[in-house]
């Protein structure tokens, strides 16, 4: 979820530029020059930290996380990036038009600014080349997984647009738009395990006592999955996840840091928690939740504000904000449900408590967060 907000902001800013913020002229030099901004922020934060001005350095370090979409806005307005694509390469593409492969070129500055920000953040956080490369590699993979839904949607819409009948059905019919959106979400859900295992550095969990324990627990729960994977993060991320809806496509991921931190009892509790997500059908619930908000927002715009781009963007912004709040509300209950299921499955309350404290910290375990109860 770390890059969801920057991606959403980039899409919103692009839409605003196409509606109102029109600038003439092409300034490729400015688009390229903006690549220096993340590293300048990083250098300033490092110098302030070395002088002991930590309160001044902290906002600059935080800005590195969210600066990419604002740089993209500058590239498409002040830098005239859409005009550059059209005049120099003959590529004409707009986010508010029918999606085509030109969108990949349109959002190339955003991707470049994200990569620059990730590199700058890694250099700010670490001192040695090996540590910098480890942080950078993990964050690049996380960013790649965050833009997969957008890339998949563009590909599906472009393929559908090759048929004039399908395109007309989707463009001029609320039902057609709903069908296209639903198909995109369905394809993404089906392909998600394969896409994530490609984007992230994963391997099958080696045979041994730990795998034997987890497989025995899976048999007890009558839980089936395609594989149990070790997610190699360079010991930077302590987490676990279950991905996929059907047993044939489903995988369970355990990070290297998690396995290095927890004992076999605690890892069994975490695995039971992930089984709980599958058994309680949380993946399906969250998928339906997302489809309901996406299609509901689109239908609301088409019905209440036809032809009004500003109102459409406003409605979509409101839908996104409501979805974020609703996601947190639902996530906290799903996580608690999975905790209770895993505890009942293993019969080891202390192991679950220790696992949660080790992953979230004792302080975090006493306070509710966006996705977890205390």
CSV table of C-alpha atoms in Angstrom, one decimal:
chain,number,residue,atom,x,y,z
A,1,UNK,CA,0.0,0.0,0.0
A,2,UNK,CA,3.0,2.3,0.3
A,3,UNK,CA,2.8,3.6,-3.2
A,4,UNK,CA,-0.9,3.6,-3.6
A,5,UNK,CA,-1.3,7.3,-2.7
A,6,UNK,CA,1.5,8.6,-5.0
A,7,UNK,CA,0.0,6.6,-7.9
A,8,UNK,CA,-3.5,7.9,-7.2
A,9,UNK,CA,-2.2,11.5,-7.0
A,10,UNK,CA,-0.4,11.2,-10.3
A,11,UNK,CA,-3.6,10.0,-12.0
A,12,UNK,CA,-5.6,12.8,-10.4
A,13,UNK,CA,-3.0,15.5,-11.3
A,14,UNK,CA,-3.0,14.2,-14.9
A,15,UNK,CA,-6.8,14.4,-15.1
A,16,UNK,CA,-6.7,18.0,-13.7
A,17,UNK,CA,-4.1,19.0,-16.3
A,18,UNK,CA,-6.3,17.7,-19.1
A,19,UNK,CA,-9.4,19.5,-17.8
A,20,UNK,CA,-8.0,22.9,-17.0
A,21,UNK,CA,-4.3,23.3,-16.4
A,22,UNK,CA,-3.3,23.7,-20.0
A,23,UNK,CA,0.2,25.0,-20.9
A,24,UNK,CA,1.7,25.5,-24.3
A,25,UNK,CA,5.3,24.8,-25.3
A,26,UNK,CA,7.6,21.9,-24.9
A,27,UNK,CA,10.4,22.1,-22.3
A,28,UNK,CA,12.1,18.7,-22.2
A,29,UNK,CA,15.1,20.2,-20.4
A,30,UNK,CA,12.8,21.0,-17.5
A,31,UNK,CA,11.3,17.5,-17.4
A,32,UNK,CA,14.8,16.1,-17.2
A,33,UNK,CA,16.0,18.7,-14.7
A,34,UNK,CA,13.2,17.8,-12.3
A,35,UNK,CA,14.9,14.4,-11.8
A,36,UNK,CA,17.4,16.2,-9.6
A,37,UNK,CA,14.8,17.4,-7.1
A,38,UNK,CA,14.6,14.1,-5.0
A,39,UNK,CA,18.4,14.0,-4.6
A,40,UNK,CA,18.5,17.7,-3.7
A,41,UNK,CA,15.9,17.1,-1.0
A,42,UNK,CA,17.9,14.1,0.2
A,43,UNK,CA,21.1,16.1,0.4
A,44,UNK,CA,19.4,19.0,2.3
A,45,UNK,CA,17.9,16.5,4.8
A,46,UNK,CA,21.2,14.8,5.3
A,47,UNK,CA,23.0,18.2,6.0
A,48,UNK,CA,20.4,19.3,8.4
A,49,UNK,CA,20.6,16.0,10.3
A,50,UNK,CA,24.3,16.3,10.5
A,51,UNK,CA,23.9,19.7,12.1
A,52,UNK,CA,21.4,18.4,14.6
A,53,UNK,CA,18.4,20.1,13.0
A,54,UNK,CA,16.3,17.0,13.0
A,55,UNK,CA,12.9,18.8,13.1
A,56,UNK,CA,13.8,20.6,9.9
A,57,UNK,CA,15.2,17.5,8.3
A,58,UNK,CA,12.2,15.3,9.0
A,59,UNK,CA,9.7,17.1,6.7
A,60,UNK,CA,12.2,17.0,3.8
A,61,UNK,CA,12.7,13.2,4.3
A,62,UNK,CA,9.0,12.8,4.4
A,63,UNK,CA,8.6,14.8,1.2
A,64,UNK,CA,10.7,12.3,-0.7
A,65,UNK,CA,7.9,9.8,-0.3
A,66,UNK,CA,5.3,11.9,-2.0
A,67,UNK,CA,7.2,14.3,-4.2
A,68,UNK,CA,6.9,12.2,-7.5
A,69,UNK,CA,3.3,13.0,-8.4
A,70,UNK,CA,3.9,16.7,-7.8
A,71,UNK,CA,7.0,16.6,-10.1
A,72,UNK,CA,4.9,14.8,-12.7
A,73,UNK,CA,2.3,17.6,-12.5
A,74,UNK,CA,5.2,20.1,-13.1
A,75,UNK,CA,6.4,18.0,-16.1
A,76,UNK,CA,3.0,17.9,-17.8
A,77,UNK,CA,2.2,21.6,-17.2
A,78,UNK,CA,5.4,23.6,-17.0
A,79,UNK,CA,7.4,21.1,-19.0
A,80,UNK,CA,4.7,20.4,-21.6
A,81,UNK,CA,5.3,16.7,-21.6
A,82,UNK,CA,2.1,15.8,-23.5
A,83,UNK,CA,3.0,18.3,-26.2
A,84,UNK,CA,6.5,16.8,-26.5
A,85,UNK,CA,5.1,13.4,-27.0
A,86,UNK,CA,2.8,14.7,-29.8
A,87,UNK,CA,5.1,16.9,-31.6
A,88,UNK,CA,8.3,14.9,-31.4
A,89,UNK,CA,7.0,11.3,-31.4
A,90,UNK,CA,3.5,11.5,-32.8
A,91,UNK,CA,2.1,10.0,-29.6
A,92,UNK,CA,-1.3,11.6,-28.6
A,93,UNK,CA,-2.8,10.2,-25.4
A,94,UNK,CA,-4.9,11.5,-22.6
A,95,UNK,CA,-6.0,9.8,-19.4
A,96,UNK,CA,-9.6,11.0,-19.8
A,97,UNK,CA,-9.8,9.5,-23.3
A,98,UNK,CA,-10.1,5.8,-24.2
A,99,UNK,CA,-7.0,4.1,-22.7
A,100,UNK,CA,-4.2,3.2,-25.1
A,101,UNK,CA,-0.6,2.2,-24.9
A,102,UNK,CA,0.4,5.9,-25.2
A,103,UNK,CA,-0.5,6.3,-21.6
A,104,UNK,CA,2.7,4.4,-20.8
A,105,UNK,CA,4.7,7.2,-22.4
A,106,UNK,CA,2.5,9.8,-20.8
A,107,UNK,CA,3.3,8.6,-17.3
A,108,UNK,CA,7.0,7.9,-18.0
A,109,UNK,CA,8.0,11.1,-16.0
A,110,UNK,CA,6.1,9.9,-13.0
A,111,UNK,CA,7.8,6.5,-13.1
A,112,UNK,CA,11.2,8.2,-13.5
A,113,UNK,CA,10.6,10.5,-10.6
A,114,UNK,CA,9.5,7.6,-8.4
A,115,UNK,CA,12.7,5.8,-9.2
A,116,UNK,CA,14.8,8.9,-8.5
A,117,UNK,CA,12.9,9.3,-5.2
A,118,UNK,CA,13.5,5.7,-4.2
A,119,UNK,CA,17.2,6.0,-4.9
A,120,UNK,CA,17.4,9.3,-2.9
A,121,UNK,CA,15.5,7.8,0.0
A,122,UNK,CA,17.8,4.7,0.0
A,123,UNK,CA,20.9,7.0,0.1
A,124,UNK,CA,19.5,9.0,2.9
A,125,UNK,CA,18.6,6.0,5.0
A,126,UNK,CA,21.8,4.0,4.5
A,127,UNK,CA,25.5,4.7,4.3
A,128,UNK,CA,27.2,1.7,2.6
A,129,UNK,CA,26.7,0.7,-1.1
A,130,UNK,CA,25.5,-2.7,-0.2
A,131,UNK,CA,22.8,-1.4,2.2
A,132,UNK,CA,21.7,1.3,-0.2
A,133,UNK,CA,21.3,-1.3,-3.0
A,134,UNK,CA,19.3,-3.6,-0.7
A,135,UNK,CA,16.8,-0.9,0.3
A,136,UNK,CA,16.6,0.4,-3.3
A,137,UNK,CA,15.9,-3.1,-4.7
A,138,UNK,CA,13.1,-3.7,-2.2
A,139,UNK,CA,11.4,-0.4,-2.8
A,140,UNK,CA,11.7,-0.7,-6.6
A,141,UNK,CA,10.0,-4.1,-6.4
A,142,UNK,CA,7.3,-2.7,-4.2
A,143,UNK,CA,6.7,0.2,-6.6
A,144,UNK,CA,6.5,-2.2,-9.5
A,145,UNK,CA,3.8,-4.2,-7.8
A,146,UNK,CA,1.8,-1.0,-7.1
A,147,UNK,CA,1.5,0.1,-10.7
A,148,UNK,CA,0.6,-3.4,-12.0
A,149,UNK,CA,-3.2,-2.7,-11.7
A,150,UNK,CA,-2.9,0.4,-13.9
A,151,UNK,CA,-0.7,-1.4,-16.5
A,152,UNK,CA,-3.1,-4.3,-16.6
A,153,UNK,CA,-6.1,-2.0,-17.0
A,154,UNK,CA,-4.5,-0.1,-19.8
A,155,UNK,CA,-3.6,-3.4,-21.6
A,156,UNK,CA,-7.2,-4.8,-21.2
A,157,UNK,CA,-8.8,-1.5,-22.3
A,158,UNK,CA,-6.4,-1.2,-25.3
A,159,UNK,CA,-7.2,-4.8,-26.4
A,160,UNK,CA,-11.0,-4.1,-26.0
A,161,UNK,CA,-10.6,-0.9,-28.0
A,162,UNK,CA,-9.4,-2.8,-31.0
A,163,UNK,CA,-13.0,-3.8,-31.5
A,164,UNK,CA,-15.2,-0.8,-32.4
A,165,UNK,CA,-18.3,-2.6,-31.1
A,166,UNK,CA,-16.8,-3.3,-27.7
A,167,UNK,CA,-15.4,0.2,-27.4
A,168,UNK,CA,-18.8,1.8,-28.3
A,169,UNK,CA,-20.5,-0.5,-25.8
A,170,UNK,CA,-18.2,0.6,-23.0
A,171,UNK,CA,-18.1,4.3,-23.9
A,172,UNK,CA,-21.8,4.9,-24.3
A,173,UNK,CA,-23.3,2.4,-21.9
A,174,UNK,CA,-23.1,2.3,-18.1
A,175,UNK,CA,-23.4,-1.4,-18.3
A,176,UNK,CA,-20.5,-1.6,-20.8
A,177,UNK,CA,-18.3,0.4,-18.5
A,178,UNK,CA,-19.2,-1.8,-15.6
A,179,UNK,CA,-18.5,-4.9,-17.6
A,180,UNK,CA,-15.0,-3.6,-18.6
A,181,UNK,CA,-14.2,-2.6,-15.1
A,182,UNK,CA,-15.4,-5.9,-13.7
A,183,UNK,CA,-13.4,-7.9,-16.2
A,184,UNK,CA,-10.3,-5.8,-15.4
A,185,UNK,CA,-10.6,-6.5,-11.7
A,186,UNK,CA,-11.3,-10.2,-12.3
A,187,UNK,CA,-8.3,-10.7,-14.5
A,188,UNK,CA,-6.1,-8.8,-12.0
A,189,UNK,CA,-7.3,-11.0,-9.1
A,190,UNK,CA,-6.7,-14.2,-11.1
A,191,UNK,CA,-3.2,-13.1,-12.2
A,192,UNK,CA,-2.2,-11.4,-8.9
A,193,UNK,CA,-0.2,-14.4,-7.4
A,194,UNK,CA,1.9,-14.8,-10.6
A,195,UNK,CA,2.4,-11.0,-11.0
A,196,UNK,CA,3.5,-10.5,-7.4
A,197,UNK,CA,5.9,-13.5,-7.4
A,198,UNK,CA,7.5,-12.0,-10.5
A,199,UNK,CA,7.6,-8.4,-9.1
A,200,UNK,CA,8.9,-9.5,-5.7
A,201,UNK,CA,12.0,-11.7,-5.0
A,202,UNK,CA,10.4,-15.0,-4.0
A,203,UNK,CA,11.4,-18.6,-3.9
A,204,UNK,CA,9.7,-21.8,-2.7
A,205,UNK,CA,10.3,-22.3,1.1
A,206,UNK,CA,13.0,-25.0,1.4
A,207,UNK,CA,12.1,-28.4,2.8
A,208,UNK,CA,12.8,-28.7,6.5
A,209,UNK,CA,11.2,-28.6,9.9
A,210,UNK,CA,9.5,-25.2,9.4
A,211,UNK,CA,7.9,-26.2,6.1
A,212,UNK,CA,6.8,-29.5,7.6
A,213,UNK,CA,5.2,-27.7,10.6
A,214,UNK,CA,3.3,-25.3,8.2
A,215,UNK,CA,2.2,-28.1,5.9
A,216,UNK,CA,0.9,-30.1,8.9
A,217,UNK,CA,-1.1,-27.0,10.1
A,218,UNK,CA,-2.5,-26.6,6.6
A,219,UNK,CA,-3.7,-30.2,6.6
A,220,UNK,CA,-5.3,-29.7,10.0
A,221,UNK,CA,-7.2,-26.7,8.6
A,222,UNK,CA,-8.0,-28.4,5.3
A,223,UNK,CA,-6.3,-25.5,3.6
A,224,UNK,CA,-4.7,-25.9,0.2
A,225,UNK,CA,-2.3,-23.6,-1.7
A,226,UNK,CA,0.0,-23.8,-4.7
A,227,UNK,CA,3.1,-23.1,-2.7
A,228,UNK,CA,4.6,-21.5,0.5
A,229,UNK,CA,7.1,-18.9,-0.6
A,230,UNK,CA,10.0,-17.1,1.1
A,231,UNK,CA,9.8,-13.4,0.2
A,232,UNK,CA,13.4,-12.2,0.2
A,233,UNK,CA,13.5,-8.5,1.2
A,234,UNK,CA,17.1,-8.3,2.4
A,235,UNK,CA,15.9,-8.7,6.0
A,236,UNK,CA,14.2,-5.3,5.7
A,237,UNK,CA,10.5,-6.2,5.9
A,238,UNK,CA,8.8,-8.4,8.5
A,239,UNK,CA,5.5,-9.5,7.1
A,240,UNK,CA,3.3,-12.3,5.7
A,241,UNK,CA,0.5,-12.5,3.1
A,242,UNK,CA,-1.8,-14.9,1.4
A,243,UNK,CA,-2.5,-14.1,-2.3
A,244,UNK,CA,-5.0,-15.7,-4.6
A,245,UNK,CA,-8.6,-16.9,-4.5
A,246,UNK,CA,-8.5,-20.6,-5.6
A,247,UNK,CA,-6.3,-23.3,-4.1
A,248,UNK,CA,-4.5,-23.8,-7.5
A,249,UNK,CA,-3.4,-20.2,-7.7
A,250,UNK,CA,-3.1,-19.3,-4.0
A,251,UNK,CA,0.3,-18.7,-2.4
A,252,UNK,CA,1.4,-17.8,1.1
A,253,UNK,CA,4.4,-15.5,1.5
A,254,UNK,CA,6.7,-15.2,4.5
A,255,UNK,CA,9.4,-12.6,4.5
A,256,UNK,CA,13.0,-13.4,5.4
A,257,UNK,CA,13.0,-10.9,8.2
A,258,UNK,CA,9.9,-12.5,9.7
A,259,UNK,CA,11.4,-16.0,9.6
A,260,UNK,CA,14.6,-14.6,11.2
A,261,UNK,CA,12.7,-12.9,14.0
A,262,UNK,CA,10.1,-15.5,15.0
A,263,UNK,CA,10.4,-19.0,16.3
A,264,UNK,CA,8.6,-22.0,14.9
A,265,UNK,CA,5.6,-21.6,17.2
A,266,UNK,CA,5.2,-17.9,16.3
A,267,UNK,CA,5.6,-18.6,12.6
A,268,UNK,CA,2.9,-21.3,12.8
A,269,UNK,CA,0.6,-18.7,14.4
A,270,UNK,CA,1.3,-16.2,11.6
A,271,UNK,CA,0.6,-19.0,9.0
A,272,UNK,CA,-2.6,-19.8,10.8
A,273,UNK,CA,-3.5,-16.1,10.6
A,274,UNK,CA,-3.0,-16.2,6.8
A,275,UNK,CA,-5.1,-19.4,6.6
A,276,UNK,CA,-7.8,-17.4,8.4
A,277,UNK,CA,-7.8,-14.8,5.7
A,278,UNK,CA,-8.4,-17.5,3.1
A,279,UNK,CA,-11.0,-19.5,5.2
A,280,UNK,CA,-12.9,-16.3,6.0
A,281,UNK,CA,-12.9,-15.3,2.3
A,282,UNK,CA,-11.4,-11.9,3.0
A,283,UNK,CA,-9.7,-11.7,-0.4
A,284,UNK,CA,-13.1,-12.0,-2.1
A,285,UNK,CA,-14.6,-9.5,0.3
A,286,UNK,CA,-11.9,-6.9,-0.4
A,287,UNK,CA,-12.2,-7.6,-4.1
A,288,UNK,CA,-16.0,-7.0,-4.1
A,289,UNK,CA,-15.5,-4.0,-1.9
A,290,UNK,CA,-13.1,-2.4,-4.4
A,291,UNK,CA,-15.3,-3.2,-7.4
A,292,UNK,CA,-18.3,-1.7,-5.6
A,293,UNK,CA,-16.5,1.6,-5.0
A,294,UNK,CA,-14.9,1.8,-8.5
A,295,UNK,CA,-18.0,0.9,-10.4
A,296,UNK,CA,-20.3,2.9,-8.0
A,297,UNK,CA,-18.2,6.0,-8.5
A,298,UNK,CA,-18.1,5.6,-12.3
A,299,UNK,CA,-21.9,5.1,-12.5
A,300,UNK,CA,-22.5,8.1,-10.2
A,301,UNK,CA,-20.4,10.3,-12.5
A,302,UNK,CA,-22.1,9.1,-15.6
A,303,UNK,CA,-25.6,9.4,-14.1
A,304,UNK,CA,-25.4,12.7,-12.1
A,305,UNK,CA,-22.7,14.7,-14.0
A,306,UNK,CA,-22.6,13.6,-17.7
A,307,UNK,CA,-20.1,15.6,-19.6
A,308,UNK,CA,-18.9,17.6,-16.5
A,309,UNK,CA,-15.2,16.6,-16.1
A,310,UNK,CA,-14.6,18.8,-13.0
A,311,UNK,CA,-17.5,17.2,-11.2
A,312,UNK,CA,-16.4,13.8,-12.3
A,313,UNK,CA,-12.9,14.3,-10.8
A,314,UNK,CA,-14.4,15.7,-7.6
A,315,UNK,CA,-16.7,12.6,-7.3
A,316,UNK,CA,-13.8,10.2,-7.9
A,317,UNK,CA,-11.7,12.1,-5.3
A,318,UNK,CA,-14.6,11.7,-2.8
A,319,UNK,CA,-15.0,8.1,-3.6
A,320,UNK,CA,-11.3,7.4,-3.1
A,321,UNK,CA,-11.4,9.2,0.3
A,322,UNK,CA,-14.4,7.2,1.4
A,323,UNK,CA,-12.9,4.0,0.2
A,324,UNK,CA,-9.7,4.7,2.2
A,325,UNK,CA,-11.7,5.2,5.4
A,326,UNK,CA,-13.9,2.2,4.7
A,327,UNK,CA,-10.9,0.1,3.8
A,328,UNK,CA,-9.4,0.8,7.2
A,329,UNK,CA,-12.7,0.0,9.0
A,330,UNK,CA,-13.0,-3.3,7.1
A,331,UNK,CA,-9.3,-4.2,7.4
A,332,UNK,CA,-9.2,-3.9,11.2
A,333,UNK,CA,-12.1,-6.4,11.5
A,334,UNK,CA,-10.6,-8.8,8.9
A,335,UNK,CA,-7.2,-8.8,10.7
A,336,UNK,CA,-8.9,-9.4,14.1
A,337,UNK,CA,-11.0,-12.2,12.5
A,338,UNK,CA,-7.8,-13.8,11.1
A,339,UNK,CA,-6.0,-13.5,14.5
A,340,UNK,CA,-8.9,-15.3,16.2
A,341,UNK,CA,-9.0,-18.0,13.6
A,342,UNK,CA,-5.2,-18.6,13.7
A,343,UNK,CA,-5.3,-18.7,17.5
A,344,UNK,CA,-8.1,-21.2,17.5
A,345,UNK,CA,-6.4,-23.3,14.9
A,346,UNK,CA,-3.0,-23.5,16.7
A,347,UNK,CA,-4.4,-23.4,20.2
A,348,UNK,CA,-1.4,-21.3,21.2
A,349,UNK,CA,-2.5,-17.9,22.4
A,350,UNK,CA,1.0,-16.8,23.6
A,351,UNK,CA,2.5,-17.6,20.3
A,352,UNK,CA,0.1,-15.3,18.5
A,353,UNK,CA,0.7,-12.5,21.1
A,354,UNK,CA,4.4,-12.8,20.7
A,355,UNK,CA,4.2,-12.8,16.9
A,356,UNK,CA,2.0,-9.7,16.8
A,357,UNK,CA,4.3,-7.9,19.2
A,358,UNK,CA,7.4,-8.9,17.3
A,359,UNK,CA,6.0,-7.7,14.0
A,360,UNK,CA,4.3,-4.5,15.2
A,361,UNK,CA,6.3,-3.7,18.3
A,362,UNK,CA,4.9,-3.5,21.8
A,363,UNK,CA,4.0,0.2,21.4
A,364,UNK,CA,2.1,-0.5,18.1
A,365,UNK,CA,0.3,-3.4,19.7
A,366,UNK,CA,-1.3,-1.1,22.2
A,367,UNK,CA,-2.7,1.4,19.7
A,368,UNK,CA,-5.1,0.9,16.8
A,369,UNK,CA,-3.7,1.7,13.3
A,370,UNK,CA,-5.3,2.2,9.9
A,371,UNK,CA,-5.3,-1.6,9.3
A,372,UNK,CA,-5.1,-3.2,12.7
A,373,UNK,CA,-6.8,-2.9,16.1
A,374,UNK,CA,-4.6,-2.7,19.1
